[in-house]
Short mmCIF file of C-alpha atoms in Angstrom, two decimals:
data_model
loop_
_atom_site.label_atom_id
_atom_site.label_comp_id
_atom_site.label_asym_id
_atom_site.label_seq_id
_atom_site.Cartn_x
_atom_site.Cartn_y
_atom_site.Cartn_z
CA UNK U 1 -29.73 -16.51 19.95
CA UNK U 2 -27.95 -19.78 20.75
CA UNK U 3 -24.27 -20.42 20.03
CA UNK U 4 -25.26 -23.00 17.41
CA UNK U 5 -27.37 -20.42 15.61
CA UNK U 6 -24.53 -17.90 15.76
CA UNK U 7 -22.12 -20.45 14.29
CA UNK U 8 -24.47 -21.04 11.37
CA UNK U 9 -24.73 -17.31 10.68
CA UNK U 10 -20.96 -16.83 10.93
CA UNK U 11 -20.34 -19.66 8.49
CA UNK U 12 -22.43 -18.02 5.78
CA UNK U 13 -20.22 -14.92 6.02
CA UNK U 14 -17.05 -16.69 4.90
CA UNK U 15 -15.68 -18.27 1.73
CA UNK U 16 -12.80 -20.59 2.58
CA UNK U 17 -10.10 -22.18 0.45
CA UNK U 18 -7.82 -25.16 0.99
CA UNK U 19 -4.82 -26.99 -0.49
CA UNK U 20 -5.13 -30.03 -2.73
CA UNK U 21 -7.37 -31.51 -5.40
CA UNK U 22 -9.81 -33.25 -3.06
CA UNK U 23 -11.65 -32.16 0.09
CA UNK U 24 -9.30 -32.38 3.10
CA UNK U 25 -10.66 -33.80 6.32
CA UNK U 26 -9.99 -30.54 8.14
CA UNK U 27 -12.07 -28.65 5.59
CA UNK U 28 -14.99 -31.06 5.88
CA UNK U 29 -14.77 -30.78 9.67
CA UNK U 30 -14.74 -26.98 9.42
CA UNK U 31 -17.89 -27.01 7.29
CA UNK U 32 -19.55 -29.37 9.77
CA UNK U 33 -18.54 -27.40 12.88
CA UNK U 34 -19.07 -23.86 11.58
CA UNK U 35 -21.49 -24.36 8.66
CA UNK U 36 -19.17 -22.64 6.18
CA UNK U 37 -21.39 -21.63 3.29
CA UNK U 38 -18.98 -20.84 0.46
CA UNK U 39 -15.73 -21.97 -1.12
CA UNK U 40 -12.99 -20.31 -3.18
CA UNK U 41 -10.69 -22.40 -5.36
CA UNK U 42 -7.31 -21.71 -6.95
CA UNK U 43 -4.92 -23.21 -9.47
CA UNK U 44 -3.59 -25.50 -6.72
CA UNK U 45 -6.98 -27.22 -6.58
CA UNK U 46 -7.27 -28.01 -10.30
CA UNK U 47 -5.55 -30.70 -12.34
CA UNK U 48 -8.13 -31.79 -14.95
CA UNK U 49 -11.67 -31.11 -16.10
CA UNK U 50 -13.11 -34.31 -14.66
CA UNK U 51 -11.27 -33.80 -11.36
CA UNK U 52 -12.47 -30.24 -10.80
CA UNK U 53 -16.01 -31.09 -11.87
CA UNK U 54 -16.07 -33.96 -9.37
CA UNK U 55 -14.53 -31.83 -6.62
CA UNK U 56 -17.10 -29.07 -7.12
CA UNK U 57 -19.94 -31.58 -7.01
CA UNK U 58 -18.64 -32.98 -3.72
CA UNK U 59 -18.22 -29.48 -2.29
CA UNK U 60 -21.73 -28.54 -3.30
CA UNK U 61 -23.21 -31.65 -1.71
CA UNK U 62 -21.18 -31.24 1.50
CA UNK U 63 -22.03 -27.57 2.02
CA UNK U 64 -25.68 -27.85 0.97
CA UNK U 65 -26.18 -30.80 3.34
CA UNK U 66 -24.58 -28.99 6.27
CA UNK U 67 -26.10 -25.54 5.74
CA UNK U 68 -29.34 -26.16 3.84
CA UNK U 69 -28.27 -23.62 1.19
CA UNK U 70 -26.46 -23.82 -2.12
CA UNK U 71 -22.84 -22.63 -1.78
CA UNK U 72 -21.13 -19.97 -3.81
CA UNK U 73 -18.34 -21.90 -5.54
CA UNK U 74 -16.02 -19.18 -6.77
CA UNK U 75 -12.64 -18.51 -8.34
CA UNK U 76 -10.77 -15.80 -10.26
CA UNK U 77 -11.12 -16.59 -13.96
CA UNK U 78 -10.73 -13.11 -15.40
CA UNK U 79 -9.04 -13.53 -18.80
CA UNK U 80 -5.42 -13.47 -19.86
CA UNK U 81 -2.92 -13.87 -17.04
CA UNK U 82 -5.38 -14.42 -14.20
CA UNK U 83 -6.64 -17.90 -14.98
CA UNK U 84 -7.16 -20.43 -12.21
CA UNK U 85 -8.24 -23.05 -14.74
CA UNK U 86 -4.84 -22.53 -16.34
CA UNK U 87 -3.60 -25.03 -18.90
CA UNK U 88 -6.79 -27.12 -18.92
CA UNK U 89 -8.92 -24.25 -20.27
CA UNK U 90 -8.92 -22.02 -23.34
CA UNK U 91 -6.18 -19.38 -23.24
CA UNK U 92 -7.90 -16.01 -23.50
CA UNK U 93 -6.72 -12.47 -24.26
CA UNK U 94 -6.22 -10.24 -21.24
CA UNK U 95 -8.57 -7.34 -20.52
CA UNK U 96 -6.16 -4.76 -21.95
CA UNK U 97 -5.90 -6.74 -25.18
CA UNK U 98 -9.69 -6.98 -25.40
CA UNK U 99 -9.93 -3.24 -24.78
CA UNK U 100 -7.36 -2.58 -27.50
CA UNK U 101 -9.69 -4.12 -30.10
CA UNK U 102 -12.10 -1.23 -29.49
CA UNK U 103 -15.07 -3.60 -29.59
CA UNK U 104 -17.00 -4.34 -26.38
CA UNK U 105 -18.58 -7.35 -28.11
CA UNK U 106 -15.18 -9.03 -27.81
CA UNK U 107 -15.48 -8.80 -24.02
CA UNK U 108 -18.89 -10.47 -24.37
CA UNK U 109 -17.48 -13.24 -26.56
CA UNK U 110 -14.55 -14.00 -24.27
CA UNK U 111 -16.76 -13.90 -21.16
CA UNK U 112 -19.15 -16.39 -22.78
CA UNK U 113 -16.26 -18.80 -23.32
CA UNK U 114 -15.22 -18.39 -19.70
CA UNK U 115 -18.82 -18.77 -18.54
CA UNK U 116 -19.29 -21.97 -20.53
CA UNK U 117 -16.16 -23.49 -19.04
CA UNK U 118 -16.99 -22.43 -15.48
CA UNK U 119 -20.52 -23.81 -15.73
CA UNK U 120 -19.27 -27.09 -17.16
CA UNK U 121 -16.70 -27.35 -14.35
CA UNK U 122 -19.28 -26.69 -11.62
CA UNK U 123 -18.64 -23.06 -10.61
CA UNK U 124 -21.36 -20.46 -10.18
CA UNK U 125 -19.58 -17.21 -9.21
CA UNK U 126 -16.67 -15.68 -11.10
CA UNK U 127 -14.51 -13.08 -9.37
CA UNK U 128 -14.39 -10.96 -12.51
CA UNK U 129 -14.42 -8.57 -14.31
CA UNK U 130 -11.86 -6.02 -13.13
CA UNK U 131 -13.60 -2.64 -13.30
CA UNK U 132 -10.56 -0.59 -12.30
CA UNK U 133 -9.47 2.28 -14.56
CA UNK U 134 -5.82 2.30 -15.62
CA UNK U 135 -4.97 5.89 -14.71
CA UNK U 136 -1.31 5.08 -14.00
CA UNK U 137 0.90 3.62 -16.77
CA UNK U 138 2.53 1.35 -14.18
CA UNK U 139 -0.73 0.39 -12.47
CA UNK U 140 -0.34 -2.63 -10.19
CA UNK U 141 -3.19 -4.36 -12.04
CA UNK U 142 -1.65 -3.67 -15.45
CA UNK U 143 -3.13 -5.68 -18.29
CA UNK U 144 -5.98 -6.93 -16.12
CA UNK U 145 -7.68 -3.57 -16.83
CA UNK U 146 -9.67 -2.86 -20.01
CA UNK U 147 -8.70 0.77 -20.53
CA UNK U 148 -7.56 4.10 -19.15
CA UNK U 149 -10.95 5.54 -20.10
CA UNK U 150 -13.68 5.24 -17.43
CA UNK U 151 -16.37 5.10 -20.12
CA UNK U 152 -14.58 2.34 -22.03
CA UNK U 153 -14.06 0.29 -18.87
CA UNK U 154 -17.79 0.67 -18.19
CA UNK U 155 -18.79 -0.52 -21.67
CA UNK U 156 -16.36 -3.46 -21.78
CA UNK U 157 -17.25 -4.39 -18.21
CA UNK U 158 -20.98 -4.47 -18.96
CA UNK U 159 -20.35 -6.62 -22.03
CA UNK U 160 -18.24 -9.04 -19.98
CA UNK U 161 -20.97 -9.26 -17.32
CA UNK U 162 -23.56 -10.06 -20.02
CA UNK U 163 -21.32 -12.79 -21.42
CA UNK U 164 -21.08 -14.55 -18.06
CA UNK U 165 -24.78 -14.07 -17.39
CA UNK U 166 -25.70 -15.74 -20.69
CA UNK U 167 -24.05 -18.89 -19.36
CA UNK U 168 -25.63 -18.74 -15.92
CA UNK U 169 -22.50 -17.50 -14.13
CA UNK U 170 -22.68 -14.60 -11.70
CA UNK U 171 -20.11 -11.80 -12.19
CA UNK U 172 -18.13 -9.86 -9.58
CA UNK U 173 -16.92 -6.33 -10.29
CA UNK U 174 -13.64 -5.48 -8.62
CA UNK U 175 -11.87 -3.78 -6.87
CA UNK U 176 -14.22 -1.18 -5.35
CA UNK U 177 -13.76 1.77 -5.27
CA UNK U 178 -10.81 1.23 -7.64
CA UNK U 179 -7.28 -0.16 -7.79
CA UNK U 180 -6.08 1.35 -11.07
CA UNK U 181 -4.52 4.56 -9.74
CA UNK U 182 -1.82 2.87 -7.70
CA UNK U 183 1.39 1.05 -8.59
CA UNK U 184 1.39 -0.71 -5.20
CA UNK U 185 0.16 -4.31 -5.16
CA UNK U 186 -2.14 -4.87 -2.17
CA UNK U 187 -0.97 -8.47 -1.98
CA UNK U 188 2.25 -7.07 -0.55
CA UNK U 189 1.63 -3.55 0.78
CA UNK U 190 -1.12 -1.00 1.41
CA UNK U 191 -1.88 1.36 -1.51
CA UNK U 192 -3.16 4.90 -0.96
CA UNK U 193 -5.01 6.92 -3.62
CA UNK U 194 -4.66 10.66 -3.05
CA UNK U 195 -7.49 12.04 -5.17
CA UNK U 196 -10.35 14.36 -4.37
CA UNK U 197 -13.94 13.18 -4.24
CA UNK U 198 -14.90 14.78 -7.55
CA UNK U 199 -12.03 13.10 -9.41
CA UNK U 200 -12.96 9.73 -7.92
CA UNK U 201 -16.58 10.16 -8.97
CA UNK U 202 -15.54 11.11 -12.52
CA UNK U 203 -13.05 8.26 -12.91
CA UNK U 204 -13.04 5.31 -10.50
CA UNK U 205 -16.77 5.15 -9.81
CA UNK U 206 -18.02 5.39 -13.41
CA UNK U 207 -17.57 1.70 -14.26
CA UNK U 208 -18.97 0.52 -10.93
CA UNK U 209 -22.07 2.70 -11.37
CA UNK U 210 -22.58 1.21 -14.83
CA UNK U 211 -22.19 -2.32 -13.50
CA UNK U 212 -24.65 -1.68 -10.68
CA UNK U 213 -27.16 -0.23 -13.13
CA UNK U 214 -26.77 -3.35 -15.29
CA UNK U 215 -27.62 -5.58 -12.33
CA UNK U 216 -24.23 -7.08 -11.49
CA UNK U 217 -24.56 -9.82 -8.86
CA UNK U 218 -21.47 -9.09 -6.75
CA UNK U 219 -18.82 -6.46 -6.07
CA UNK U 220 -15.44 -7.04 -4.41
CA UNK U 221 -13.79 -4.49 -2.15
CA UNK U 222 -10.25 -3.14 -2.58
CA UNK U 223 -7.56 -3.14 0.09
CA UNK U 224 -6.84 0.49 -0.83
CA UNK U 225 -6.98 3.66 1.27
CA UNK U 226 -9.04 6.58 -0.09
CA UNK U 227 -8.68 9.53 2.31
CA UNK U 228 -11.21 11.58 0.34
CA UNK U 229 -13.83 8.87 0.89
CA UNK U 230 -12.98 7.99 4.48
CA UNK U 231 -10.94 10.47 6.59
CA UNK U 232 -10.06 7.62 8.96
CA UNK U 233 -7.66 6.46 6.21
CA UNK U 234 -8.40 2.75 6.56
CA UNK U 235 -8.52 0.28 3.66
CA UNK U 236 -11.82 0.30 1.78
CA UNK U 237 -12.45 -3.32 2.82
CA UNK U 238 -12.84 -2.24 6.45
CA UNK U 239 -14.42 1.16 5.79
CA UNK U 240 -18.10 1.57 6.58
CA UNK U 241 -18.23 5.03 4.91
CA UNK U 242 -17.00 3.47 1.65
CA UNK U 243 -18.83 0.12 1.66
CA UNK U 244 -22.11 1.03 3.36
CA UNK U 245 -22.57 4.80 2.96
CA UNK U 246 -21.11 5.12 -0.55
CA UNK U 247 -21.64 1.73 -2.21
CA UNK U 248 -24.91 0.68 -0.58
CA UNK U 249 -26.69 3.92 0.31
CA UNK U 250 -25.48 6.35 -2.36
CA UNK U 251 -24.80 4.09 -5.35
CA UNK U 252 -27.70 1.78 -4.52
CA UNK U 253 -25.91 -1.56 -4.75
CA UNK U 254 -28.20 -4.35 -3.55
CA UNK U 255 -26.11 -7.39 -4.48
CA UNK U 256 -23.42 -9.51 -2.83
CA UNK U 257 -20.49 -7.63 -1.33
CA UNK U 258 -17.26 -9.63 -1.11
CA UNK U 259 -13.90 -8.79 0.40
CA UNK U 260 -10.66 -9.33 -1.44
CA UNK U 261 -8.49 -12.05 0.08
CA UNK U 262 -8.03 -11.34 3.78
CA UNK U 263 -4.55 -12.88 3.89
CA UNK U 264 -3.23 -10.09 1.68
CA UNK U 265 -0.65 -8.00 3.47
CA UNK U 266 -2.47 -4.71 2.91
CA UNK U 267 -4.94 -5.68 5.64
CA UNK U 268 -3.25 -8.59 7.40
CA UNK U 269 -0.24 -6.53 8.43
CA UNK U 270 -2.52 -3.85 9.88
CA UNK U 271 -4.97 -5.97 11.85
CA UNK U 272 -4.18 -9.66 11.61
CA UNK U 273 -6.61 -11.85 9.67
CA UNK U 274 -9.17 -12.45 12.42
CA UNK U 275 -9.63 -8.79 13.36
CA UNK U 276 -9.50 -7.71 9.71
CA UNK U 277 -12.43 -10.05 8.97
CA UNK U 278 -14.39 -8.71 11.95
CA UNK U 279 -13.77 -5.10 10.82
CA UNK U 280 -14.78 -5.95 7.24
CA UNK U 281 -18.04 -7.55 8.36
CA UNK U 282 -18.80 -4.53 10.53
CA UNK U 283 -18.06 -2.28 7.54
CA UNK U 284 -20.73 -4.05 5.49
CA UNK U 285 -19.00 -6.92 3.66
CA UNK U 286 -21.34 -9.88 3.15
CA UNK U 287 -18.71 -12.58 2.64
CA UNK U 288 -15.01 -12.41 3.54
CA UNK U 289 -12.51 -14.52 1.61
CA UNK U 290 -10.14 -16.59 3.77
CA UNK U 291 -8.38 -18.24 0.89
CA UNK U 292 -5.60 -20.49 2.05
CA UNK U 293 -6.05 -22.25 5.37
CA UNK U 294 -9.01 -24.06 6.96
CA UNK U 295 -7.26 -23.71 10.32
CA UNK U 296 -7.00 -19.95 9.82
CA UNK U 297 -10.69 -19.91 8.95
CA UNK U 298 -11.49 -21.89 12.11
CA UNK U 299 -9.49 -19.43 14.21
CA UNK U 300 -11.35 -16.59 12.51
CA UNK U 301 -14.73 -18.14 13.26
CA UNK U 302 -13.79 -18.55 16.92
CA UNK U 303 -12.69 -14.91 17.05
CA UNK U 304 -15.91 -13.71 15.42
CA UNK U 305 -17.98 -15.66 17.93
CA UNK U 306 -16.08 -14.09 20.82
CA UNK U 307 -16.56 -10.62 19.35
CA UNK U 308 -20.30 -11.18 19.00
CA UNK U 309 -20.52 -12.29 22.62
CA UNK U 310 -18.67 -9.13 23.69
CA UNK U 311 -20.65 -6.92 21.29
CA UNK U 312 -24.16 -8.44 21.11
CA UNK U 313 -25.48 -5.32 19.40
CA UNK U 314 -23.88 -6.67 16.19
CA UNK U 315 -25.89 -9.91 16.24
CA UNK U 316 -28.85 -8.30 14.47
CA UNK U 317 -26.50 -7.04 11.75
CA UNK U 318 -25.03 -10.54 11.39
CA UNK U 319 -28.49 -11.99 10.97
CA UNK U 320 -29.51 -9.32 8.45
CA UNK U 321 -26.50 -10.06 6.25
CA UNK U 322 -27.01 -13.82 6.50
CA UNK U 323 -30.62 -13.35 5.38
CA UNK U 324 -29.41 -11.15 2.53
CA UNK U 325 -26.99 -13.86 1.39
CA UNK U 326 -29.70 -16.51 1.62
CA UNK U 327 -32.04 -14.42 -0.54
CA UNK U 328 -29.34 -13.99 -3.20
CA UNK U 329 -28.61 -17.72 -3.18
CA UNK U 330 -32.14 -18.44 -4.34
CA UNK U 331 -30.81 -17.78 -7.83
CA UNK U 332 -28.14 -20.49 -7.59
CA UNK U 333 -28.81 -23.58 -9.67
CA UNK U 334 -26.91 -26.87 -9.89
CA UNK U 335 -24.38 -26.42 -12.72
CA UNK U 336 -24.94 -28.09 -16.08
CA UNK U 337 -22.69 -28.73 -19.03
CA UNK U 338 -20.07 -31.19 -20.16
CA UNK U 339 -16.65 -31.54 -21.70
CA UNK U 340 -17.94 -30.36 -25.08
CA UNK U 341 -18.23 -26.86 -23.55
CA UNK U 342 -14.71 -26.89 -22.19
CA UNK U 343 -11.78 -26.03 -24.46
CA UNK U 344 -13.59 -26.63 -27.74
CA UNK U 345 -11.97 -25.75 -31.10
CA UNK U 346 -14.65 -23.10 -31.67
CA UNK U 347 -13.83 -21.43 -28.33
CA UNK U 348 -10.11 -21.46 -29.14
CA UNK U 349 -10.72 -19.94 -32.58
CA UNK U 350 -12.69 -17.06 -31.05
CA UNK U 351 -9.99 -16.36 -28.47
CA UNK U 352 -7.21 -16.49 -31.10
CA UNK U 353 -9.11 -14.10 -33.36
CA UNK U 354 -9.65 -11.55 -30.58
CA UNK U 355 -5.98 -11.76 -29.62
CA UNK U 356 -4.91 -11.33 -33.25
CA UNK U 357 -7.04 -8.20 -33.69
CA UNK U 358 -5.60 -6.67 -30.50
CA UNK U 359 -1.90 -6.82 -31.44
CA UNK U 360 -0.99 -3.61 -33.17
CA UNK U 361 1.64 -1.12 -34.26
CA UNK U 362 1.50 1.88 -31.92
CA UNK U 363 4.17 3.88 -33.79
CA UNK U 364 5.95 3.53 -37.12
CA UNK U 365 8.85 5.82 -38.13
CA UNK U 366 7.70 7.80 -41.14
CA UNK U 367 4.52 5.70 -41.13
CA UNK U 368 6.49 2.98 -42.88
CA UNK U 369 5.15 -0.60 -42.87
CA UNK U 370 6.86 -3.17 -40.70
CA UNK U 371 9.99 -4.67 -42.25
CA UNK U 372 9.85 -8.44 -42.65
CA UNK U 373 12.11 -10.45 -40.30
CA UNK U 374 14.30 -13.12 -41.86
CA UNK U 375 17.42 -15.20 -41.46
CA UNK U 376 19.68 -12.17 -40.96
CA UNK U 377 17.45 -10.58 -38.31
CA UNK U 378 18.79 -10.40 -34.75
CA UNK U 379 16.34 -11.18 -31.93
CA UNK U 380 16.99 -10.28 -28.29
CA UNK U 381 15.02 -9.19 -25.25
CA UNK U 382 13.57 -10.08 -21.89
CA UNK U 383 11.92 -13.37 -20.96
CA UNK U 384 8.51 -13.46 -19.36
CA UNK U 385 5.49 -15.57 -18.64
CA UNK U 386 1.75 -15.45 -18.52
CA UNK U 387 2.13 -15.03 -14.79
CA UNK U 388 1.68 -11.74 -12.96
CA UNK U 389 1.62 -13.41 -9.59
CA UNK U 390 -1.74 -15.08 -10.07
CA UNK U 391 -0.97 -17.89 -12.50
CA UNK U 392 1.78 -20.50 -12.50
CA UNK U 393 2.46 -20.52 -16.23
CA UNK U 394 5.77 -21.55 -17.74
CA UNK U 395 8.47 -18.99 -18.52
CA UNK U 396 8.87 -18.11 -22.21
CA UNK U 397 11.56 -16.27 -24.15
CA UNK U 398 9.73 -14.67 -27.04
CA UNK U 399 12.94 -13.54 -28.75
CA UNK U 400 14.19 -17.12 -28.89
CA UNK U 401 10.84 -18.39 -30.22
CA UNK U 402 10.77 -15.68 -32.90
CA UNK U 403 14.35 -16.38 -33.94
CA UNK U 404 13.58 -20.06 -34.35
CA UNK U 405 10.44 -19.29 -36.35
CA UNK U 406 12.23 -16.93 -38.76
CA UNK U 407 15.54 -18.77 -38.83
CA UNK U 408 17.20 -15.65 -37.41
CA UNK U 409 19.84 -15.11 -34.76
CA UNK U 410 18.87 -15.18 -31.07
CA UNK U 411 21.36 -13.24 -28.95
CA UNK U 412 21.85 -11.64 -25.58
CA UNK U 413 21.59 -7.82 -25.56
CA UNK U 414 25.38 -7.61 -25.23
CA UNK U 415 25.93 -9.92 -28.21
CA UNK U 416 23.39 -8.04 -30.32
CA UNK U 417 25.30 -4.78 -29.89
CA UNK U 418 28.45 -6.41 -31.25
CA UNK U 419 26.73 -7.21 -34.55
CA UNK U 420 25.69 -4.90 -37.39
CA UNK U 421 22.35 -6.30 -38.53
CA UNK U 422 20.05 -4.46 -40.89
CA UNK U 423 17.06 -5.42 -38.72
CA UNK U 424 16.64 -6.32 -35.06
CA UNK U 425 13.60 -7.28 -33.00
CA UNK U 426 13.76 -6.33 -29.31
CA UNK U 427 11.26 -7.90 -26.88
CA UNK U 428 10.41 -5.73 -23.87
CA UNK U 429 8.63 -6.75 -20.67
CA UNK U 430 8.76 -5.98 -16.97
CA UNK U 431 11.96 -7.81 -16.09
CA UNK U 432 15.21 -7.13 -14.26
CA UNK U 433 17.11 -7.18 -17.59
CA UNK U 434 14.89 -4.56 -19.26
CA UNK U 435 17.43 -1.73 -18.82
CA UNK U 436 20.12 -3.75 -20.62
CA UNK U 437 17.74 -4.50 -23.48
CA UNK U 438 16.80 -0.82 -23.81
CA UNK U 439 20.49 0.18 -23.83
CA UNK U 440 21.24 -2.36 -26.56
CA UNK U 441 18.27 -1.14 -28.57
CA UNK U 442 19.55 2.46 -28.43
CA UNK U 443 23.08 1.46 -29.45
CA UNK U 444 21.77 -0.51 -32.43
CA UNK U 445 19.75 2.51 -33.58
CA UNK U 446 22.91 4.64 -33.36
CA UNK U 447 24.60 2.12 -35.66
CA UNK U 448 21.86 2.59 -38.26
CA UNK U 449 20.02 -0.65 -37.54
CA UNK U 450 16.27 -0.76 -38.06
CA UNK U 451 14.60 -1.95 -34.85
CA UNK U 452 11.13 -3.32 -34.07
CA UNK U 453 10.46 -2.88 -30.35
CA UNK U 454 7.79 -5.29 -29.11
CA UNK U 455 6.24 -4.65 -25.70
CA UNK U 456 4.75 -7.77 -24.16
CA UNK U 457 2.48 -7.74 -21.07
CA UNK U 458 1.94 -3.96 -21.19
CA UNK U 459 2.93 -0.98 -23.38
CA UNK U 460 4.78 0.85 -20.58
CA UNK U 461 8.36 -0.07 -21.65
CA UNK U 462 7.75 1.60 -25.02
CA UNK U 463 7.72 4.99 -23.28
CA UNK U 464 11.52 4.64 -23.01
CA UNK U 465 12.00 3.71 -26.67
CA UNK U 466 13.05 6.09 -29.46
CA UNK U 467 10.56 7.10 -32.14
CA UNK U 468 13.17 5.98 -34.65
CA UNK U 469 11.94 2.40 -34.34
CA UNK U 470 8.64 0.59 -34.69
CA UNK U 471 6.56 0.24 -31.50
CA UNK U 472 4.42 -2.91 -31.32
CA UNK U 473 2.37 -4.14 -28.35
CA UNK U 474 0.94 -7.61 -27.67
CA UNK U 475 -0.58 -6.74 -24.24
CA UNK U 476 0.39 -10.09 -22.70
CA UNK U 477 3.31 -12.52 -22.69
CA UNK U 478 2.24 -16.02 -23.68
CA UNK U 479 2.25 -18.40 -26.62
CA UNK U 480 -1.02 -17.07 -28.01
CA UNK U 481 0.32 -13.50 -28.03
CA UNK U 482 3.49 -14.68 -29.79
CA UNK U 483 1.43 -16.41 -32.48
CA UNK U 484 -0.56 -13.20 -33.01
CA UNK U 485 2.68 -11.21 -33.16
CA UNK U 486 4.06 -13.53 -35.86
CA UNK U 487 0.93 -13.02 -37.93
CA UNK U 488 1.38 -9.25 -37.63
CA UNK U 489 5.08 -9.41 -38.58
CA UNK U 490 4.27 -11.65 -41.55
CA UNK U 491 1.61 -9.26 -42.80
CA UNK U 492 3.90 -6.28 -43.33
CA UNK U 493 1.19 -4.27 -41.63
CA UNK U 494 1.02 -0.49 -41.60
CA UNK U 495 0.36 1.72 -38.57
CA UNK U 496 -2.93 0.85 -36.86
#
């Protein structure tokens, strides 16, 4: 096989990202030189509907002309906090909020909205849904996960996949074989899951099996170590026993196998990006994601070519995977749709309704209904944002917004303790000031104050809150969740 042919095959095995809202010259040159077959975009690449639609059209034309195949044009548009389309798209409830409604059809409805917007904007592959199971209260993936029940994750995941499919968007289940049993974020460090094989089969693998049976197009690997699945104790992304023996041979997955981002420290710190990509391809990954730098992708291509020259026995495997990718791309069609399918009032109404039905009272002292906030109510708590590291949303202070809405008194935790209100609302989220807020909440209870504790982003902080107050959860921290919370507070609702 000639070097030119090898370059073409290597290029199909990568999805590469870049900075900016138009195609940089270095990216176009990379596609020309190495026949890069796929692209991954992020929030940094998107500023408006017309801009991203035009960019995707140019990317499609460039890559199709250079490679002779349609490209996968992909991004992470899960729901809730992980939204690359960001402020230009419909704000959607997170997976945990959708799961809290108890109705898988809500996952279908939200995924259809996302699918309509992605199709209109020119994407064809969504890196969602998350099929992890939230078996740790402080799971690193938090509210990106539908449920702590494997069966519920499977049902909501299948519904989400159907929703995308209805709009012609391919789904990606992630993060195989599971990232829900660790509180370590693989963006920053290497997680290890110490569970036996039987436990993994009964928990982590249930949702992936269901997705495979439903015909999911793609699965993304996890940068997580599973000693019970691979005694070599390497991350799943570079583990042939996990990706080929387990996923392909035993679970029967025939679709597209993607890596998680190869710049993430869980693999980069172990191997460096170039060698991590080589190891992932040898493990059975179809397409590796090099998300941030065309130059890094060029260096990786050069490294892969050198490895193939030193290890020619892998050339047949390279060709087999490239043929597999080409066969899957036969289903790719030029995207269709317009602005009317992007951020419509009907889409927003659906998303607001699902969010509203997810916000609930998890505990009420004596099963009493929620007291109504008013002008004498004290509001305090932690700030937060829609962001969990994957979205650049603005910071909000829900306590301040609630105080303004009800005409009440917004205070710091220290100031709140100095008052003697009959009712206080404490906002809780993962924040450095959470301990101070919890201390103030406890002191107010000791003074006989009624307290409504509202957990935003995840219910975990409520585990440290007394049963003497109301426990409410909104599942995420954004303006839509605050609006849903206000509707709940105004309703005088009883325990859900």
